[in-house]
Coordinates of C-alpha atoms in Angstrom, one line a residue:
A1 CA -7.1 18.1 -12.7
E2 CA -6.8 21.9 -12.3
G3 CA -3.0 21.9 -10.7
M4 CA -1.0 21.6 -8.0
S5 CA -0.3 24.1 -5.3
W6 CA 3.1 23.7 -4.0
L7 CA 4.4 24.8 -0.1
P8 CA 7.1 26.9 -0.4
R9 CA 10.7 25.0 -0.1
K10 CA 11.1 26.9 3.2
D11 CA 7.4 25.7 4.5
L12 CA 8.7 21.9 4.6
L13 CA 10.7 20.1 7.1
H14 CA 14.6 19.4 5.9
Y15 CA 15.3 15.8 6.7
E16 CA 17.9 16.5 9.5
E17 CA 14.5 18.1 11.0
I18 CA 12.3 14.9 10.4
A19 CA 14.8 12.6 11.6
R20 CA 15.6 15.0 15.0
I21 CA 11.6 14.9 15.4
V22 CA 11.8 10.8 15.0
A23 CA 14.0 10.1 17.0
I24 CA 12.5 12.5 19.9
F25 CA 9.3 10.5 19.1
A26 CA 11.4 6.9 19.7
G27 CA 12.5 8.0 23.0
M28 CA 8.8 8.6 23.9
G29 CA 8.1 4.9 22.8
I30 CA 7.5 5.2 19.5
R31 CA 9.2 1.9 17.3
R32 CA 7.3 2.2 13.6
V33 CA 7.5 4.8 11.7
R34 CA 6.5 5.2 7.7
L35 CA 6.8 7.5 5.1
T36 CA 3.7 8.6 3.4
G37 CA 2.2 11.6 1.2
G38 CA 2.1 12.5 -1.2
E39 CA 4.3 10.3 -2.4
P40 CA 7.5 10.2 -0.8
T41 CA 9.8 9.0 -3.6
V42 CA 9.3 12.6 -5.5
R43 CA 10.8 14.0 -2.4
R44 CA 15.2 14.4 -3.8
D45 CA 17.5 12.3 -2.0
I46 CA 14.8 10.3 -0.5
L47 CA 17.3 7.7 0.5
S48 CA 19.3 10.2 2.9
L49 CA 16.5 10.5 4.8
V50 CA 15.2 6.4 5.3
R51 CA 19.0 5.5 5.9
S52 CA 18.6 8.5 8.8
L53 CA 15.8 7.2 10.3
G54 CA 17.3 3.2 9.7
Q55 CA 20.1 4.3 12.2
I56 CA 17.6 5.6 14.9
P57 CA 17.7 3.6 18.0
R58 CA 15.1 1.9 19.0
I59 CA 13.4 2.2 15.9
E60 CA 12.1 -1.1 14.6
D61 CA 9.5 -1.4 11.7
L62 CA 10.5 1.9 8.7
A63 CA 7.7 1.5 6.3
M64 CA 6.8 3.3 3.2
T65 CA 3.2 4.1 1.4
T66 CA 4.0 4.6 -2.5
N67 CA 2.1 5.4 -5.9
G68 CA 5.1 2.4 -7.1
H69 CA 5.9 5.2 -10.3
L70 CA 9.5 5.7 -9.4
V71 CA 10.7 2.9 -7.0
A72 CA 11.7 -0.4 -9.2
P73 CA 15.2 1.6 -9.4
L74 CA 15.4 2.4 -5.8
A75 CA 14.3 -0.6 -4.0
P76 CA 17.9 -2.3 -3.6
A77 CA 18.9 1.0 -2.0
L78 CA 15.6 1.5 0.0
K79 CA 16.6 -1.6 1.9
E80 CA 20.5 -1.1 2.5
A81 CA 19.6 2.3 3.5
G82 CA 16.8 0.4 6.2
L83 CA 13.4 0.7 4.6
R84 CA 11.7 -2.5 5.7
R85 CA 8.4 -2.5 4.0
V86 CA 6.7 -1.1 1.0
N87 CA 2.4 -0.7 0.5
I88 CA 1.8 0.2 -2.7
S89 CA -1.5 1.6 -4.5
L90 CA -2.9 -0.6 -7.2
D91 CA -6.2 -0.6 -8.1
T92 CA -6.8 -2.4 -11.2
L93 CA -4.7 -4.2 -14.2
D94 CA -5.9 -2.4 -16.9
A95 CA -3.6 -0.2 -18.2
D96 CA -5.8 2.3 -19.0
K97 CA -8.1 2.8 -16.8
F98 CA -5.0 3.0 -14.3
G99 CA -4.4 5.5 -16.9
S100 CA -7.5 6.9 -16.1
I101 CA -7.9 6.3 -12.3
T102 CA -4.4 8.0 -11.6
R103 CA -4.8 10.9 -13.9
G104 CA -1.8 9.6 -16.2
G105 CA -0.5 7.3 -14.2
K106 CA 1.5 4.3 -15.8
L107 CA 0.7 0.6 -15.0
G108 CA 4.2 -0.7 -15.7
P109 CA 6.1 1.2 -13.7
V110 CA 4.3 0.1 -11.1
L111 CA 4.2 -3.2 -11.7
D112 CA 7.7 -3.0 -11.9
A113 CA 8.2 -1.7 -8.9
I114 CA 6.3 -4.7 -6.8
E115 CA 8.8 -6.7 -8.1
A116 CA 11.5 -5.5 -7.8
C117 CA 10.3 -4.9 -4.1
R118 CA 9.7 -8.5 -3.6
T119 CA 13.0 -9.4 -5.1
A120 CA 15.0 -6.9 -2.7
G121 CA 13.0 -8.2 -0.2
L122 CA 10.8 -5.2 1.1
G123 CA 8.0 -8.1 2.3
P124 CA 5.7 -8.3 2.6
V125 CA 4.5 -6.1 -0.2
K126 CA 1.1 -5.0 0.7
L127 CA -0.8 -4.1 -2.3
N128 CA -4.1 -1.6 -1.9
M129 CA -7.0 -1.3 -3.9
V130 CA -9.7 1.0 -3.6
V131 CA -12.2 -0.9 -4.3
I132 CA -15.0 1.8 -6.2
G133 CA -18.2 0.6 -7.5
G134 CA -18.8 1.1 -11.3
E135 CA -15.0 1.8 -11.8
N136 CA -13.1 -1.0 -10.8
E137 CA -15.5 -3.8 -8.8
G138 CA -15.4 -6.0 -12.0
E139 CA -11.4 -6.7 -11.1
L140 CA -11.6 -7.8 -7.6
L141 CA -10.8 -12.3 -9.1
P142 CA -8.3 -10.5 -11.1
M143 CA -6.6 -8.7 -8.4
A144 CA -6.5 -11.6 -6.6
R145 CA -5.4 -14.4 -9.0
Y146 CA -2.2 -11.9 -9.5
A147 CA -1.0 -11.6 -5.9
L148 CA -1.7 -15.5 -5.7
E149 CA 0.9 -16.1 -7.5
R150 CA 3.0 -13.5 -5.2
A151 CA 1.3 -15.3 -2.1
E152 CA 4.7 -16.1 -0.3
D153 CA 6.1 -12.8 0.2
T154 CA 2.2 -10.6 -1.3
V155 CA -0.5 -9.2 0.8
L156 CA -3.3 -8.5 -1.3
R157 CA -5.6 -5.2 0.9
F158 CA -9.0 -3.9 -0.6
I159 CA -10.0 -1.1 1.1
E160 CA -13.8 0.6 1.3
Y161 CA -13.8 4.1 -0.7
M162 CA -14.3 6.9 1.5
P163 CA -17.4 8.3 -0.2
F164 CA -17.2 12.3 -1.2
A165 CA -18.5 14.3 -4.3
D166 CA -20.0 12.9 -6.8
R167 CA -18.7 9.3 -6.2
W168 CA -20.8 9.3 -3.0
H169 CA -22.8 6.0 -3.3
R170 CA -20.3 3.6 -4.6
T171 CA -18.4 2.5 -1.9
V172 CA -18.7 -1.7 -2.1
P173 CA -19.1 -3.2 1.6
A174 CA -16.2 -5.7 2.2
E175 CA -18.4 -8.5 2.6
E176 CA -19.5 -8.0 -1.0
I177 CA -16.0 -7.9 -2.2
R178 CA -15.5 -11.2 -0.4
Q179 CA -18.9 -12.4 -1.7
E180 CA -17.3 -12.2 -5.0
L181 CA -13.9 -13.6 -4.1
S182 CA -15.6 -17.3 -2.7
K183 CA -16.4 -18.1 -6.5
E184 CA -13.3 -18.9 -6.8
F185 CA -11.6 -18.8 -3.3
E186 CA -12.0 -20.2 -0.4
L187 CA -11.8 -17.0 2.7
E188 CA -11.3 -17.8 6.2
P189 CA -10.9 -15.4 9.0
E190 CA -7.1 -15.4 10.3
G191 CA -7.5 -13.3 13.4
Y192 CA -4.1 -11.9 12.3
R193 CA -3.9 -8.2 12.6
G194 CA -0.3 -7.2 11.2
P195 CA 2.7 -5.7 13.0
G196 CA 1.1 -2.1 15.0
G197 CA -2.5 -3.6 15.1
G198 CA -3.3 -2.2 11.7
P199 CA -6.8 -1.0 10.3
A200 CA -7.2 -4.2 7.9
T201 CA -8.7 -7.5 9.3
Y202 CA -7.2 -10.0 7.8
W203 CA -8.5 -13.9 5.8
L204 CA -7.0 -16.3 4.6
A205 CA -7.8 -16.9 0.5
R206 CA -6.9 -21.0 -0.7
H207 CA -7.1 -22.1 -4.0
P208 CA -6.5 -25.5 -5.2
S209 CA -4.2 -24.2 -8.1
R210 CA -1.7 -23.3 -5.5
S211 CA -0.3 -24.7 -1.7
V212 CA 0.1 -21.3 0.1
P213 CA -3.1 -19.3 0.5
L214 CA -3.1 -15.7 -0.4
R215 CA -3.7 -13.0 3.0
L216 CA -6.5 -10.7 2.0
G217 CA -6.5 -7.5 4.1
F218 CA -10.0 -6.0 4.4
I219 CA -10.0 -1.9 5.8
A220 CA -13.8 -1.4 5.7
P221 CA -14.2 1.9 7.5
L222 CA -17.8 2.4 6.5
T223 CA -19.2 -1.1 7.3

């Protein structure tokens, strides 16, 4: 709200330096790379970085975490350049609330990005919903219904809010999230940890309207 304090450009790693570091890491056994941030797509010519990293021998998985705002027109080119998967932040399906949570973000371009990434084969597309008490915990079922329609290539992940400042008591435990989802879905633990053994534990959510179950991830650092 007070504005951003930007690092001088001379203090940022150049793409060539990033690629060199990743190549060194690959020689030491690293096989998976994720571009995150901040927001990686605001960097100029992000495609050239993805292309450089995608050509490094022994890197088996190249992924990106993004807010999605600038991704839709880039999705086919990102796939062609070597990106494998994306995680997209999506805390609500309500446009006004989305703007409030993200301080001015637009829901439409993010939804467009999800469809563009699915079409481009950047999947499974992981949707990350941080659940905050008093803000969006009433949207668990709508979000699950939205993801269910895309269950073939979409994973929905619920993340416990890390409490700080004035939101200290607004964490919604993963077990409470599952209880709410159980009103419409049959949930069963899957045991799947995903590529690289990430922080989520996965469950399958079955619904009589769909033959394909929805994979749900729960990231519960507090509970």
